[in-house]
PDB file of C-alpha atoms and ligand atoms in Angstrom:
ATOM      1  CA  MET A   6     194.505 -48.107 -49.498  1.00 48.00           C
ATOM      2  CA  SER A   7     191.212 -49.798 -47.506  1.00 49.00           C
ATOM      3  CA  THR A   8     188.002 -48.332 -48.356  1.00 48.00           C
ATOM      4  CA  LYS A   9     187.508 -47.625 -44.566  1.00 43.00           C
ATOM      5  CA  ARG A  10     190.873 -45.468 -44.881  1.00 47.00           C
ATOM      6  CA  TRP A  11     189.849 -43.621 -47.871  1.00 47.00           C
ATOM      7  CA  LEU A  12     186.265 -42.721 -46.531  1.00 42.00           C
ATOM      8  CA  LEU A  13     187.939 -41.660 -43.308  1.00 37.00           C
ATOM      9  CA  SER A  14     190.737 -39.592 -45.244  1.00 45.00           C
ATOM     10  CA  ALA A  15     187.976 -38.216 -47.328  1.00 45.00           C
ATOM     11  CA  LEU A  16     185.826 -37.317 -44.403  1.00 36.00           C
ATOM     12  CA  LEU A  17     188.517 -35.342 -42.716  1.00 36.00           C
ATOM     13  CA  LEU A  18     189.625 -33.328 -45.984  1.00 43.00           C
ATOM     14  CA  ALA A  19     185.752 -32.719 -46.695  1.00 40.00           C
ATOM     15  CA  LEU A  20     185.462 -31.370 -42.936  1.00 31.00           C
ATOM     16  CA  THR A  21     188.362 -29.311 -42.962  1.00 36.00           C
ATOM     17  CA  ALA A  22     187.495 -27.828 -46.436  1.00 41.00           C
ATOM     18  CA  LEU A  23     183.901 -26.635 -45.454  1.00 38.00           C
ATOM     19  CA  PRO A  24     182.209 -24.101 -46.328  1.00 38.00           C
ATOM     20  CA  ALA A  25     183.517 -24.678 -50.059  1.00 39.00           C
ATOM     21  CA  ALA A  26     183.092 -28.093 -49.720  1.00 44.00           C
ATOM     22  CA  ALA A  27     179.745 -27.968 -47.658  1.00 45.00           C
ATOM     23  CA  GLN A  28     177.299 -30.684 -48.702  1.00 57.00           C
ATOM     24  CA  ASP A  29     174.216 -32.545 -47.982  1.00 62.00           C
ATOM     25  CA  GLY A  30     175.572 -35.912 -46.594  1.00 63.00           C
ATOM     26  CA  LYS A  31     173.419 -37.660 -49.306  1.00 75.00           C
ATOM     27  CA  GLY A  32     174.862 -40.039 -51.717  1.00 82.00           C
ATOM     28  CA  ASP A  33     176.897 -43.271 -51.354  1.00 88.00           C
ATOM     29  CA  VAL A  34     180.366 -41.613 -51.335  1.00 89.00           C
ATOM     30  CA  ILE A  35     181.202 -38.304 -49.877  1.00 91.00           C
ATOM     31  CA  TYR A  36     182.251 -35.432 -51.789  1.00 96.00           C
ATOM     32  CA  VAL A  37     186.137 -35.236 -52.730  1.00 96.00           C
ATOM     33  CA  PRO A  38     187.093 -33.054 -55.694  1.00 97.00           C
ATOM     34  CA  THR A  39     189.362 -34.489 -58.342  1.00 98.00           C
ATOM     35  CA  PRO A  40     192.436 -32.120 -58.383  1.00 97.00           C
ATOM     36  CA  GLN A  41     192.381 -30.010 -61.622  1.00 98.00           C
ATOM     37  CA  VAL A  42     195.628 -31.842 -63.130  1.00 98.00           C
ATOM     38  CA  ALA A  43     193.719 -35.266 -62.810  1.00 98.00           C
ATOM     39  CA  VAL A  44     190.784 -33.776 -64.329  1.00 98.00           C
ATOM     40  CA  ASN A  45     192.671 -32.488 -67.433  1.00 98.00           C
ATOM     41  CA  GLU A  46     194.798 -36.033 -67.768  1.00 98.00           C
ATOM     42  CA  MET A  47     191.319 -37.905 -67.731  1.00 98.00           C
ATOM     43  CA  LEU A  48     190.001 -35.432 -70.716  1.00 98.00           C
ATOM     44  CA  ARG A  49     193.146 -35.943 -72.361  1.00 98.00           C
ATOM     45  CA  MET A  50     192.970 -39.722 -72.654  1.00 98.00           C
ATOM     46  CA  ALA A  51     189.600 -39.816 -73.471  1.00 98.00           C
ATOM     47  CA  LYS A  52     190.349 -37.647 -76.471  1.00 98.00           C
ATOM     48  CA  ILE A  53     187.495 -35.230 -75.541  1.00 98.00           C
ATOM     49  CA  SER A  54     186.558 -32.701 -78.329  1.00 98.00           C
ATOM     50  CA  ALA A  55     183.455 -30.580 -79.224  1.00 98.00           C
ATOM     51  CA  SER A  56     181.446 -33.158 -80.517  1.00 98.00           C
ATOM     52  CA  ASP A  57     181.281 -35.151 -77.194  1.00 98.00           C
ATOM     53  CA  TYR A  58     178.775 -35.399 -74.508  1.00 98.00           C
ATOM     54  CA  LEU A  59     180.279 -36.199 -71.236  1.00 98.00           C
ATOM     55  CA  ILE A  60     178.097 -37.602 -68.330  1.00 99.00           C
ATOM     56  CA  ASP A  61     180.071 -37.199 -64.728  1.00 98.00           C
ATOM     57  CA  LEU A  62     178.690 -39.558 -62.528  1.00 98.00           C
ATOM     58  CA  GLY A  63     178.482 -37.893 -59.095  1.00 98.00           C
ATOM     59  CA  SER A  64     179.704 -34.303 -60.282  1.00 98.00           C
ATOM     60  CA  GLY A  65     180.715 -32.565 -56.988  1.00 98.00           C
ATOM     61  CA  ASP A  66     181.440 -28.973 -57.636  1.00 98.00           C
ATOM     62  CA  GLY A  67     181.167 -29.581 -61.324  1.00 98.00           C
ATOM     63  CA  ARG A  68     184.745 -29.137 -62.362  1.00 98.00           C
ATOM     64  CA  ILE A  69     185.051 -32.286 -64.955  1.00 98.00           C
ATOM     65  CA  VAL A  70     181.801 -31.193 -66.918  1.00 98.00           C
ATOM     66  CA  ILE A  71     182.874 -27.605 -66.908  1.00 98.00           C
ATOM     67  CA  THR A  72     186.403 -28.074 -67.947  1.00 98.00           C
ATOM     68  CA  ALA A  73     185.069 -30.394 -70.722  1.00 98.00           C
ATOM     69  CA  VAL A  74     182.889 -27.604 -71.859  1.00 98.00           C
ATOM     70  CA  THR A  75     184.905 -24.389 -71.390  1.00 98.00           C
ATOM     71  CA  GLN A  76     188.047 -26.009 -72.479  1.00 98.00           C
ATOM     72  CA  PHE A  77     186.997 -28.573 -75.095  1.00 98.00           C
ATOM     73  CA  GLY A  78     183.889 -26.911 -76.305  1.00 98.00           C
ATOM     74  CA  ALA A  79     181.876 -30.228 -75.566  1.00 98.00           C
ATOM     75  CA  ARG A  80     178.541 -30.401 -73.940  1.00 98.00           C
ATOM     76  CA  GLY A  81     178.133 -32.251 -70.377  1.00 98.00           C
ATOM     77  CA  LEU A  82     175.845 -33.182 -67.737  1.00 98.00           C
ATOM     78  CA  GLY A  83     176.715 -33.781 -64.107  1.00 98.00           C
ATOM     79  CA  VAL A  84     174.140 -35.862 -61.812  1.00 98.00           C
ATOM     80  CA  ASP A  85     174.615 -35.599 -58.034  1.00 98.00           C
ATOM     81  CA  LEU A  86     172.344 -35.614 -54.971  1.00 97.00           C
ATOM     82  CA  ASP A  87     173.801 -33.040 -53.185  1.00 96.00           C
ATOM     83  CA  THR A  88     171.874 -29.772 -53.702  1.00 96.00           C
ATOM     84  CA  TYR A  89     174.496 -27.785 -52.172  1.00 96.00           C
ATOM     85  CA  LEU A  90     177.024 -28.949 -54.666  1.00 97.00           C
ATOM     86  CA  LEU A  91     174.520 -29.077 -57.805  1.00 98.00           C
ATOM     87  CA  LYS A  92     173.914 -25.060 -57.014  1.00 98.00           C
ATOM     88  CA  GLN A  93     177.688 -24.563 -56.793  1.00 98.00           C
ATOM     89  CA  ALA A  94     178.001 -26.257 -60.084  1.00 98.00           C
ATOM     90  CA  ARG A  95     175.252 -24.473 -61.593  1.00 98.00           C
ATOM     91  CA  ASP A  96     176.396 -21.065 -60.381  1.00 98.00           C
ATOM     92  CA  THR A  97     180.105 -21.594 -61.974  1.00 98.00           C
ATOM     93  CA  ALA A  98     178.303 -22.786 -65.173  1.00 98.00           C
ATOM     94  CA  LYS A  99     176.348 -19.552 -65.200  1.00 98.00           C
ATOM     95  CA  ARG A 100     179.100 -17.228 -64.296  1.00 98.00           C
ATOM     96  CA  LEU A 101     181.246 -18.955 -66.972  1.00 98.00           C
ATOM     97  CA  GLY A 102     178.436 -18.457 -69.603  1.00 98.00           C
ATOM     98  CA  VAL A 103     177.943 -22.099 -70.341  1.00 98.00           C
ATOM     99  CA  ALA A 104     175.054 -22.834 -68.577  1.00 98.00           C
ATOM    100  CA  ASP A 105     173.276 -24.110 -71.708  1.00 98.00           C
ATOM    101  CA  ARG A 106     176.029 -26.460 -72.419  1.00 98.00           C
ATOM    102  CA  ALA A 107     176.937 -27.651 -68.931  1.00 98.00           C
ATOM    103  CA  GLN A 108     174.005 -28.824 -67.031  1.00 98.00           C
ATOM    104  CA  PHE A 109     173.551 -30.271 -63.646  1.00 98.00           C
ATOM    105  CA  ILE A 110     170.643 -32.347 -62.266  1.00 98.00           C
ATOM    106  CA  GLU A 111     169.849 -34.188 -59.066  1.00 98.00           C
ATOM    107  CA  GLN A 112     169.608 -37.722 -59.566  1.00 97.00           C
ATOM    108  CA  ASN A 113     170.983 -41.017 -58.357  1.00 97.00           C
ATOM    109  CA  LEU A 114     173.843 -41.883 -60.666  1.00 98.00           C
ATOM    110  CA  PHE A 115     172.641 -45.689 -60.509  1.00 97.00           C
ATOM    111  CA  GLU A 116     169.375 -44.331 -62.168  1.00 97.00           C
ATOM    112  CA  THR A 117     171.299 -42.043 -64.750  1.00 98.00           C
ATOM    113  CA  ASP A 118     170.213 -42.743 -68.281  1.00 98.00           C
ATOM    114  CA  LEU A 119     173.764 -43.138 -70.093  1.00 98.00           C
ATOM    115  CA  SER A 120     173.014 -43.857 -73.482  1.00 94.00           C
ATOM    116  CA  GLY A 121     173.543 -40.403 -75.015  1.00 96.00           C
ATOM    117  CA  ALA A 122     177.014 -40.052 -73.347  1.00 98.00           C
ATOM    118  CA  THR A 123     180.028 -40.300 -75.779  1.00 98.00           C
ATOM    119  CA  VAL A 124     182.509 -40.127 -72.632  1.00 98.00           C
ATOM    120  CA  ILE A 125     181.506 -41.150 -69.190  1.00 98.00           C
ATOM    121  CA  SER A 126     183.716 -39.884 -65.956  1.00 98.00           C
ATOM    122  CA  THR A 127     183.737 -41.141 -62.229  1.00 98.00           C
ATOM    123  CA  TYR A 128     185.339 -40.617 -58.976  1.00 98.00           C
ATOM    124  CA  LEU A 129     183.777 -43.190 -56.909  1.00 97.00           C
ATOM    125  CA  LEU A 130     184.486 -45.936 -54.712  1.00 95.00           C
ATOM    126  CA  PRO A 131     185.904 -49.138 -56.445  1.00 94.00           C
ATOM    127  CA  GLU A 132     182.446 -51.154 -55.165  1.00 95.00           C
ATOM    128  CA  MET A 133     180.695 -48.345 -57.099  1.00 96.00           C
ATOM    129  CA  ASN A 134     182.564 -48.473 -60.118  1.00 96.00           C
ATOM    130  CA  GLU A 135     181.824 -52.335 -59.997  1.00 94.00           C
ATOM    131  CA  LYS A 136     178.200 -52.000 -59.920  1.00 95.00           C
ATOM    132  CA  LEU A 137     177.840 -49.578 -62.833  1.00 97.00           C
ATOM    133  CA  ARG A 138     180.255 -51.801 -64.959  1.00 96.00           C
ATOM    134  CA  PRO A 139     177.347 -53.839 -66.311  1.00 95.00           C
ATOM    135  CA  LYS A 140     175.774 -50.858 -67.409  1.00 97.00           C
ATOM    136  CA  LEU A 141     178.669 -49.378 -68.842  1.00 97.00           C
ATOM    137  CA  LEU A 142     179.374 -52.607 -71.052  1.00 97.00           C
ATOM    138  CA  GLN A 143     175.791 -52.179 -72.240  1.00 96.00           C
ATOM    139  CA  LEU A 144     176.630 -48.649 -74.066  1.00 98.00           C
ATOM    140  CA  ARG A 145     177.396 -48.214 -77.514  1.00 97.00           C
ATOM    141  CA  PRO A 146     180.798 -49.826 -78.616  1.00 98.00           C
ATOM    142  CA  GLY A 147     183.445 -46.962 -78.728  1.00 98.00           C
ATOM    143  CA  THR A 148     181.911 -45.020 -75.583  1.00 98.00           C
ATOM    144  CA  ARG A 149     185.113 -43.900 -73.763  1.00 98.00           C
ATOM    145  CA  ILE A 150     185.014 -44.063 -70.064  1.00 98.00           C
ATOM    146  CA  VAL A 151     187.511 -42.081 -67.585  1.00 98.00           C
ATOM    147  CA  ALA A 152     188.120 -43.168 -63.772  1.00 98.00           C
ATOM    148  CA  HIS A 153     190.024 -41.098 -61.247  1.00 98.00           C
ATOM    149  CA  ASP A 154     191.781 -43.358 -58.301  1.00 97.00           C
ATOM    150  CA  TYR A 155     189.745 -46.390 -58.420  1.00 96.00           C
ATOM    151  CA  SER A 156     189.391 -48.912 -61.525  1.00 94.00           C
ATOM    152  CA  MET A 157     186.798 -51.513 -62.697  1.00 94.00           C
ATOM    153  CA  GLY A 158     187.796 -54.710 -61.073  1.00 93.00           C
ATOM    154  CA  GLU A 159     188.542 -57.491 -63.952  1.00 93.00           C
ATOM    155  CA  TRP A 160     188.062 -54.831 -66.614  1.00 96.00           C
ATOM    156  CA  PHE A 161     191.574 -53.866 -67.038  1.00 95.00           C
ATOM    157  CA  PRO A 162     191.769 -49.955 -68.209  1.00 97.00           C
ATOM    158  CA  ASP A 163     193.090 -49.366 -71.979  1.00 97.00           C
ATOM    159  CA  GLU A 164     195.372 -46.719 -70.151  1.00 97.00           C
ATOM    160  CA  GLN A 165     196.350 -45.798 -67.057  1.00 97.00           C
ATOM    161  CA  GLN A 166     198.715 -42.920 -65.618  1.00 97.00           C
ATOM    162  CA  THR A 167     199.892 -42.328 -62.156  1.00 98.00           C
ATOM    163  CA  LEU A 168     200.435 -38.106 -61.778  1.00 98.00           C
ATOM    164  CA  LEU A 169     202.201 -36.739 -58.942  1.00 97.00           C
ATOM    165  CA  VAL A 170     199.861 -34.439 -57.021  1.00 96.00           C
ATOM    166  CA  PRO A 171     201.615 -33.304 -53.838  1.00 95.00           C
ATOM    167  CA  GLU A 172     198.688 -31.307 -52.413  1.00 93.00           C
ATOM    168  CA  LYS A 173     196.450 -34.382 -52.497  1.00 95.00           C
ATOM    169  CA  THR A 174     196.022 -36.094 -49.083  1.00 93.00           C
ATOM    170  CA  VAL A 175     193.035 -38.264 -50.124  1.00 90.00           C
ATOM    171  CA  GLY A 176     193.225 -41.812 -51.192  1.00 89.00           C
ATOM    172  CA  ASP A 177     196.746 -42.591 -52.212  1.00 92.00           C
ATOM    173  CA  SER A 178     198.374 -39.331 -50.618  1.00 94.00           C
ATOM    174  CA  GLY A 179     200.490 -37.189 -53.103  1.00 97.00           C
ATOM    175  CA  LYS A 180     199.474 -39.473 -56.186  1.00 97.00           C
ATOM    176  CA  SER A 181     196.556 -39.505 -58.552  1.00 98.00           C
ATOM    177  CA  TYR A 182     195.736 -42.288 -60.446  1.00 98.00           C
ATOM    178  CA  VAL A 183     193.650 -41.975 -63.629  1.00 98.00           C
ATOM    179  CA  PHE A 184     192.188 -44.656 -65.825  1.00 98.00           C
ATOM    180  CA  TYR A 185     190.754 -45.108 -69.475  1.00 98.00           C
ATOM    181  CA  TRP A 186     188.457 -47.725 -71.078  1.00 98.00           C
ATOM    182  CA  MET A 187     186.546 -47.989 -74.367  1.00 98.00           C
ATOM    183  CA  VAL A 188     183.499 -50.032 -74.434  1.00 98.00           C
ATOM    184  CA  PRO A 189     184.145 -52.883 -76.488  1.00 98.00           C
ATOM    185  CA  ALA A 190     182.011 -54.652 -78.935  1.00 98.00           C
ATOM    186  CA  LYS A 191     180.610 -57.920 -78.220  1.00 97.00           C
ATOM    187  CA  ILE A 192     182.273 -60.598 -80.375  1.00 98.00           C
ATOM    188  CA  ALA A 193     182.092 -63.646 -78.343  1.00 98.00           C
ATOM    189  CA  GLY A 194     180.458 -66.816 -80.088  1.00 98.00           C
ATOM    190  CA  ARG A 195     180.867 -68.421 -83.593  1.00 98.00           C
ATOM    191  CA  TRP A 196     181.547 -66.335 -86.675  1.00 98.00           C
ATOM    192  CA  GLU A 197     181.801 -67.712 -90.518  1.00 98.00           C
ATOM    193  CA  SER A 198     183.064 -66.035 -93.636  1.00 97.00           C
ATOM    194  CA  LEU A 199     183.775 -66.919 -97.090  1.00 94.00           C
ATOM    195  CA  VAL A 200     186.624 -65.516 -98.831  1.00 90.00           C
ATOM    196  CA  PHE A 201     187.380 -65.675-102.596  1.00 85.00           C
ATOM    197  CA  ALA A 202     191.195 -65.719-103.067  1.00 78.00           C
ATOM    198  CA  GLY A 203     193.263 -67.342-105.505  1.00 74.00           C
ATOM    199  CA  GLY A 204     190.353 -68.172-107.796  1.00 79.00           C
ATOM    200  CA  ARG A 205     188.095 -69.808-105.442  1.00 85.00           C
ATOM    201  CA  GLY A 206     186.145 -69.553-102.200  1.00 89.00           C
ATOM    202  CA  VAL A 207     187.948 -70.257 -98.742  1.00 88.00           C
ATOM    203  CA  ILE A 208     185.832 -70.698 -95.523  1.00 95.00           C
ATOM    204  CA  PHE A 209     187.144 -69.008 -92.412  1.00 95.00           C
ATOM    205  CA  GLU A 210     185.457 -69.787 -89.040  1.00 97.00           C
ATOM    206  CA  PHE A 211     186.225 -68.027 -86.022  1.00 97.00           C
ATOM    207  CA  ASP A 212     185.009 -68.897 -82.641  1.00 97.00           C
ATOM    208  CA  PHE A 213     186.034 -65.813 -80.276  1.00 97.00           C
ATOM    209  CA  ASP A 214     186.663 -66.099 -76.604  1.00 96.00           C
ATOM    210  CA  GLN A 215     186.048 -62.663 -75.132  1.00 97.00           C
ATOM    211  CA  SER A 216     186.900 -61.406 -71.627  1.00 96.00           C
ATOM    212  CA  PHE A 217     185.952 -57.534 -71.787  1.00 97.00           C
ATOM    213  CA  GLN A 218     188.276 -56.225 -74.562  1.00 97.00           C
ATOM    214  CA  LYS A 219     190.416 -58.783 -74.784  1.00 97.00           C
ATOM    215  CA  VAL A 220     189.709 -61.768 -77.319  1.00 97.00           C
ATOM    216  CA  SER A 221     191.413 -64.773 -78.386  1.00 95.00           C
ATOM    217  CA  GLY A 222     189.926 -68.434 -79.399  1.00 95.00           C
ATOM    218  CA  ASP A 223     189.990 -70.907 -82.426  1.00 95.00           C
ATOM    219  CA  LEU A 224     189.848 -70.604 -86.072  1.00 95.00           C
ATOM    220  CA  LYS A 225     189.406 -72.801 -88.921  1.00 94.00           C
ATOM    221  CA  ALA A 226     190.565 -72.100 -92.184  1.00 90.00           C
ATOM    222  CA  ASP A 227     189.669 -73.985 -95.045  1.00 87.00           C
ATOM    223  CA  GLY A 228     188.800 -76.825 -92.452  1.00 89.00           C
ATOM    224  CA  LYS A 229     192.421 -76.399 -90.843  1.00 88.00           C
ATOM    225  CA  PRO A 230     192.275 -75.615 -87.049  1.00 92.00           C
ATOM    226  CA  ALA A 231     194.414 -72.772 -85.639  1.00 90.00           C
ATOM    227  CA  ARG A 232     194.927 -70.860 -82.440  1.00 90.00           C
ATOM    228  CA  LEU A 233     193.725 -66.863 -82.748  1.00 93.00           C
ATOM    229  CA  PRO A 234     196.303 -64.796 -81.055  1.00 91.00           C
ATOM    230  CA  LEU A 235     195.399 -62.290 -78.079  1.00 95.00           C
ATOM    231  CA  PHE A 236     194.141 -59.009 -79.663  1.00 96.00           C
ATOM    232  CA  ASN A 237     192.034 -56.497 -78.150  1.00 97.00           C
ATOM    233  CA  VAL A 238     188.460 -55.184 -79.684  1.00 98.00           C
ATOM    234  CA  ARG A 239     188.967 -51.416 -79.830  1.00 98.00           C
ATOM    235  CA  GLY A 240     185.295 -50.074 -79.584  1.00 98.00           C
ATOM    236  CA  ASP A 241     183.775 -51.485 -82.591  1.00 98.00           C
ATOM    237  CA  GLN A 242     187.202 -52.260 -84.591  1.00 98.00           C
ATOM    238  CA  VAL A 243     188.971 -55.463 -84.459  1.00 98.00           C
ATOM    239  CA  SER A 244     192.319 -56.120 -86.025  1.00 97.00           C
ATOM    240  CA  PHE A 245     194.218 -59.342 -85.746  1.00 96.00           C
ATOM    241  CA  GLU A 246     196.902 -61.536 -87.503  1.00 94.00           C
ATOM    242  CA  VAL A 247     196.711 -65.331 -88.189  1.00 92.00           C
ATOM    243  CA  GLU A 248     199.081 -68.018 -88.664  1.00 89.00           C
ATOM    244  CA  VAL A 249     197.659 -71.104 -90.613  1.00 85.00           C
ATOM    245  CA  PRO A 250     199.440 -74.282 -91.146  1.00 82.00           C
ATOM    246  CA  GLN A 251     200.260 -74.577 -94.754  1.00 80.00           C
ATOM    247  CA  GLY A 252     202.679 -77.305 -96.363  1.00 80.00           C
ATOM    248  CA  SER A 253     205.292 -78.008 -93.737  1.00 83.00           C
ATOM    249  CA  GLY A 254     205.037 -74.285 -92.338  1.00 85.00           C
ATOM    250  CA  VAL A 255     202.546 -71.650 -91.819  1.00 85.00           C
ATOM    251  CA  VAL A 256     201.274 -68.572 -93.627  1.00 86.00           C
ATOM    252  CA  LYS A 257     199.739 -65.543 -91.990  1.00 90.00           C
ATOM    253  CA  HIS A 258     196.780 -63.617 -93.067  1.00 91.00           C
ATOM    254  CA  ARG A 259     195.682 -60.259 -91.228  1.00 94.00           C
ATOM    255  CA  PHE A 260     192.092 -59.303 -90.934  1.00 96.00           C
ATOM    256  CA  GLN A 261     190.501 -55.929 -89.998  1.00 97.00           C
ATOM    257  CA  GLY A 262     186.951 -54.736 -89.724  1.00 98.00           C
ATOM    258  CA  THR A 263     184.218 -53.160 -87.999  1.00 98.00           C
ATOM    259  CA  VAL A 264     181.969 -54.754 -85.795  1.00 98.00           C
ATOM    260  CA  ARG A 265     178.059 -54.247 -86.485  1.00 96.00           C
ATOM    261  CA  GLN A 266     175.359 -56.226 -84.970  1.00 91.00           C
ATOM    262  CA  ASP A 267     175.819 -59.756 -86.549  1.00 97.00           C
ATOM    263  CA  THR A 268     178.361 -58.989 -89.029  1.00 98.00           C
ATOM    264  CA  ILE A 269     181.992 -57.920 -89.121  1.00 98.00           C
ATOM    265  CA  GLU A 270     182.868 -55.937 -92.298  1.00 98.00           C
ATOM    266  CA  GLY A 271     186.407 -55.293 -93.370  1.00 97.00           C
ATOM    267  CA  THR A 272     189.189 -56.669 -95.380  1.00 97.00           C
ATOM    268  CA  VAL A 273     191.680 -59.842 -95.171  1.00 95.00           C
ATOM    269  CA  THR A 274     195.401 -59.402 -96.059  1.00 93.00           C
ATOM    270  CA  ILE A 275     195.887 -63.191 -97.449  1.00 88.00           C
ATOM    271  CA  ALA A 276     199.467 -64.509 -97.354  1.00 82.00           C
ATOM    272  CA  GLY A 277     201.103 -63.620-100.747  1.00 78.00           C
ATOM    273  CA  ALA A 278     197.996 -61.772-102.066  1.00 79.00           C
ATOM    274  CA  PRO A 279     198.757 -58.688-103.739  1.00 82.00           C
ATOM    275  CA  LYS A 280     196.015 -56.390-102.409  1.00 89.00           C
ATOM    276  CA  PRO A 281     193.399 -56.844 -99.343  1.00 93.00           C
ATOM    277  CA  LEU A 282     190.193 -58.375-100.234  1.00 92.00           C
ATOM    278  CA  PRO A 283     187.085 -57.730 -98.754  1.00 94.00           C
ATOM    279  CA  TRP A 284     186.073 -60.032 -95.714  1.00 96.00           C
ATOM    280  CA  THR A 285     182.437 -60.240 -94.209  1.00 97.00           C
ATOM    281  CA  ALA A 286     182.420 -62.519 -91.412  1.00 98.00           C
ATOM    282  CA  ARG A 287     178.451 -63.544 -90.000  1.00 98.00           C
ATOM    283  CA  LEU A 288     177.607 -64.488 -86.382  1.00 98.00           C
ATOM    284  CA  LYS A 289     176.338 -68.005 -86.267  1.00 98.00           C
ATOM    285  CA  GLU A 290     175.747 -68.263 -82.392  1.00 98.00           C
ATOM    286  CA  ARG A 291     176.416 -65.534 -79.781  1.00 98.00           C
ATOM    287  CA  GLY A 292     178.373 -66.267 -76.822  1.00 97.00           C
ATOM    288  CA  GLN A 293     178.781 -64.687 -73.855  1.00 95.00           C
ATOM    289  CA  MET A 294     181.566 -62.254 -72.689  1.00 95.00           C
ATOM    290  CA  ARG A 295     183.688 -63.325 -69.760  1.00 92.00           C
ATOM    291  CA  ILE A 296     183.998 -61.742 -66.573  1.00 85.00           C
ATOM    292  CA  SER A 297     187.405 -63.214 -66.122  1.00 74.00           C
ATOM    293  CA  ALA A 298     190.694 -63.288 -67.649  1.00 69.00           C
ATOM    294  CA  LEU A 299     191.275 -65.313 -70.873  1.00 75.00           C
ATOM    295  CA  ASP A 300     193.039 -68.588 -70.327  1.00 64.00           C
ATOM    296  CA  VAL A 301     195.886 -67.618 -72.730  1.00 60.00           C
ATOM    297  CA  SER A 302     199.764 -66.543 -72.088  1.00 52.00           C
ATOM    298  CA  GLY A 303     200.879 -63.228 -73.325  1.00 44.00           C
ATOM    299  CA  ASP A 304     199.627 -59.795 -72.796  1.00 43.00           C
ATOM    300  CA  GLY A 305     197.377 -58.077 -75.483  1.00 40.00           C
ATOM    301  CA  ARG A 306     197.004 -55.042 -73.584  1.00 38.00           C
TER     302      ARG A 306
HETATM  303  C1  SAM B 406     184.202 -38.131 -54.837  1.00 84.29           C
HETATM  304  S1  SAM B 406     183.208 -36.895 -55.278  1.00 84.29           S
HETATM  305  C2  SAM B 406     183.577 -36.663 -57.079  1.00 84.29           C
HETATM  306  C3  SAM B 406     183.251 -35.313 -57.382  1.00 84.29           C
HETATM  307  C4  SAM B 406     183.355 -35.117 -58.771  1.00 84.29           C
HETATM  308  N1  SAM B 406     183.005 -36.054 -60.119  1.00 84.29           N
HETATM  309  C5  SAM B 406     184.799 -34.661 -59.164  1.00 84.29           C
HETATM  310  O1  SAM B 406     185.663 -35.937 -59.465  1.00 84.29           O
HETATM  311  O2  SAM B 406     185.670 -33.708 -58.593  1.00 84.29           O
HETATM  312  C6  SAM B 406     181.683 -37.872 -55.506  1.00 84.29           C
HETATM  313  C7  SAM B 406     180.209 -37.196 -55.772  1.00 84.29           C
HETATM  314  O3  SAM B 406     179.526 -38.308 -55.790  1.00 84.29           O
HETATM  315  C8  SAM B 406     178.197 -38.073 -55.244  1.00 84.29           C
HETATM  316  N2  SAM B 406     177.468 -39.067 -54.974  1.00 84.29           N
HETATM  317  C9  SAM B 406     177.676 -40.036 -54.307  1.00 84.29           C
HETATM  318  N3  SAM B 406     176.760 -41.008 -54.446  1.00 84.29           N
HETATM  319  C10 SAM B 406     175.978 -40.597 -55.296  1.00 84.29           C
HETATM  320  C11 SAM B 406     174.795 -41.124 -55.736  1.00 84.29           C
HETATM  321  N4  SAM B 406     174.042 -42.533 -55.281  1.00 84.29           N
HETATM  322  N5  SAM B 406     174.112 -40.513 -57.056  1.00 84.29           N
HETATM  323  C12 SAM B 406     174.653 -39.341 -57.477  1.00 84.29           C
HETATM  324  N6  SAM B 406     175.836 -38.783 -57.008  1.00 84.29           N
HETATM  325  C13 SAM B 406     176.297 -39.477 -55.656  1.00 84.29           C
HETATM  326  C14 SAM B 406     178.536 -37.262 -54.276  1.00 84.29           C
HETATM  327  O4  SAM B 406     177.819 -36.397 -53.582  1.00 84.29           O
HETATM  328  C15 SAM B 406     179.967 -36.391 -54.522  1.00 84.29           C
HETATM  329  O5  SAM B 406     179.760 -35.120 -54.638  1.00 84.29           O
END
């Protein structure tokens, strides 16, 4: 559905729902609540728990934050520009006895400091999600993001669900779309590692080509070139198998590790070796993450 039609349907709903959804009319999108069934699914996808701090960007009546706090023991912050909705959210938090862990502030969501969040939720227009995207990609790898109805353009979700919501009249009526992403570590660029296998050192050089969470690229193992398969970076975790030419055939090595700033620490299981060996890759030259699809066949989603 077009943005214009979405806005019109949303406006009609908000107007007919007065005074429960009365609002100041500030902000870049009007208030439409996420159906509770979709809130529950967003939080399930995010695997929210008591150790999480959720920020809902444009929090409306506060339902996402309040559900995260009351049902999962998380802490949460809602930001909105609408003072009527902020009061409604604060009153609900107070009534449920969770005002210390469910807070609501008047703030432009584009100016909110997101650095403390482990989970971010949105129900905003697609262009707002895309405007937020560069800031979300700068967050700590592993930060989870959930969105209702609208996605993030070329940043494909890690998971998505379509829910049947018969009472929903806004957007695609009768349906809610729920999207989930995990902020990927940035590994684009050239990395080098030395692995001791079979009594000698073998140099593995990687040239990672990254588009959001998807990675492909080239490898040199002991000077022999090979192509890296398409794989996903999951937060700060990488795991991939490479096929390296040997004699008239190929052998497979499996790498897995944790990405830190300029190193990847993990293990490599070399073909034929009895157990995994330590693997540390060091960054030689940082590359740029692409904002377009990778030039590979296959689907690593
Ligand atoms: C579609 S509603 C979603 C409400 C809630 N997150 C939910 O899912 O039920 C969008 C909310 O964003 C708020 N909003 C719009 N633009 C904003 C901005 N620039 N800064 C903060 N809040 C904004 C609106 O007031 C509204 O409450």
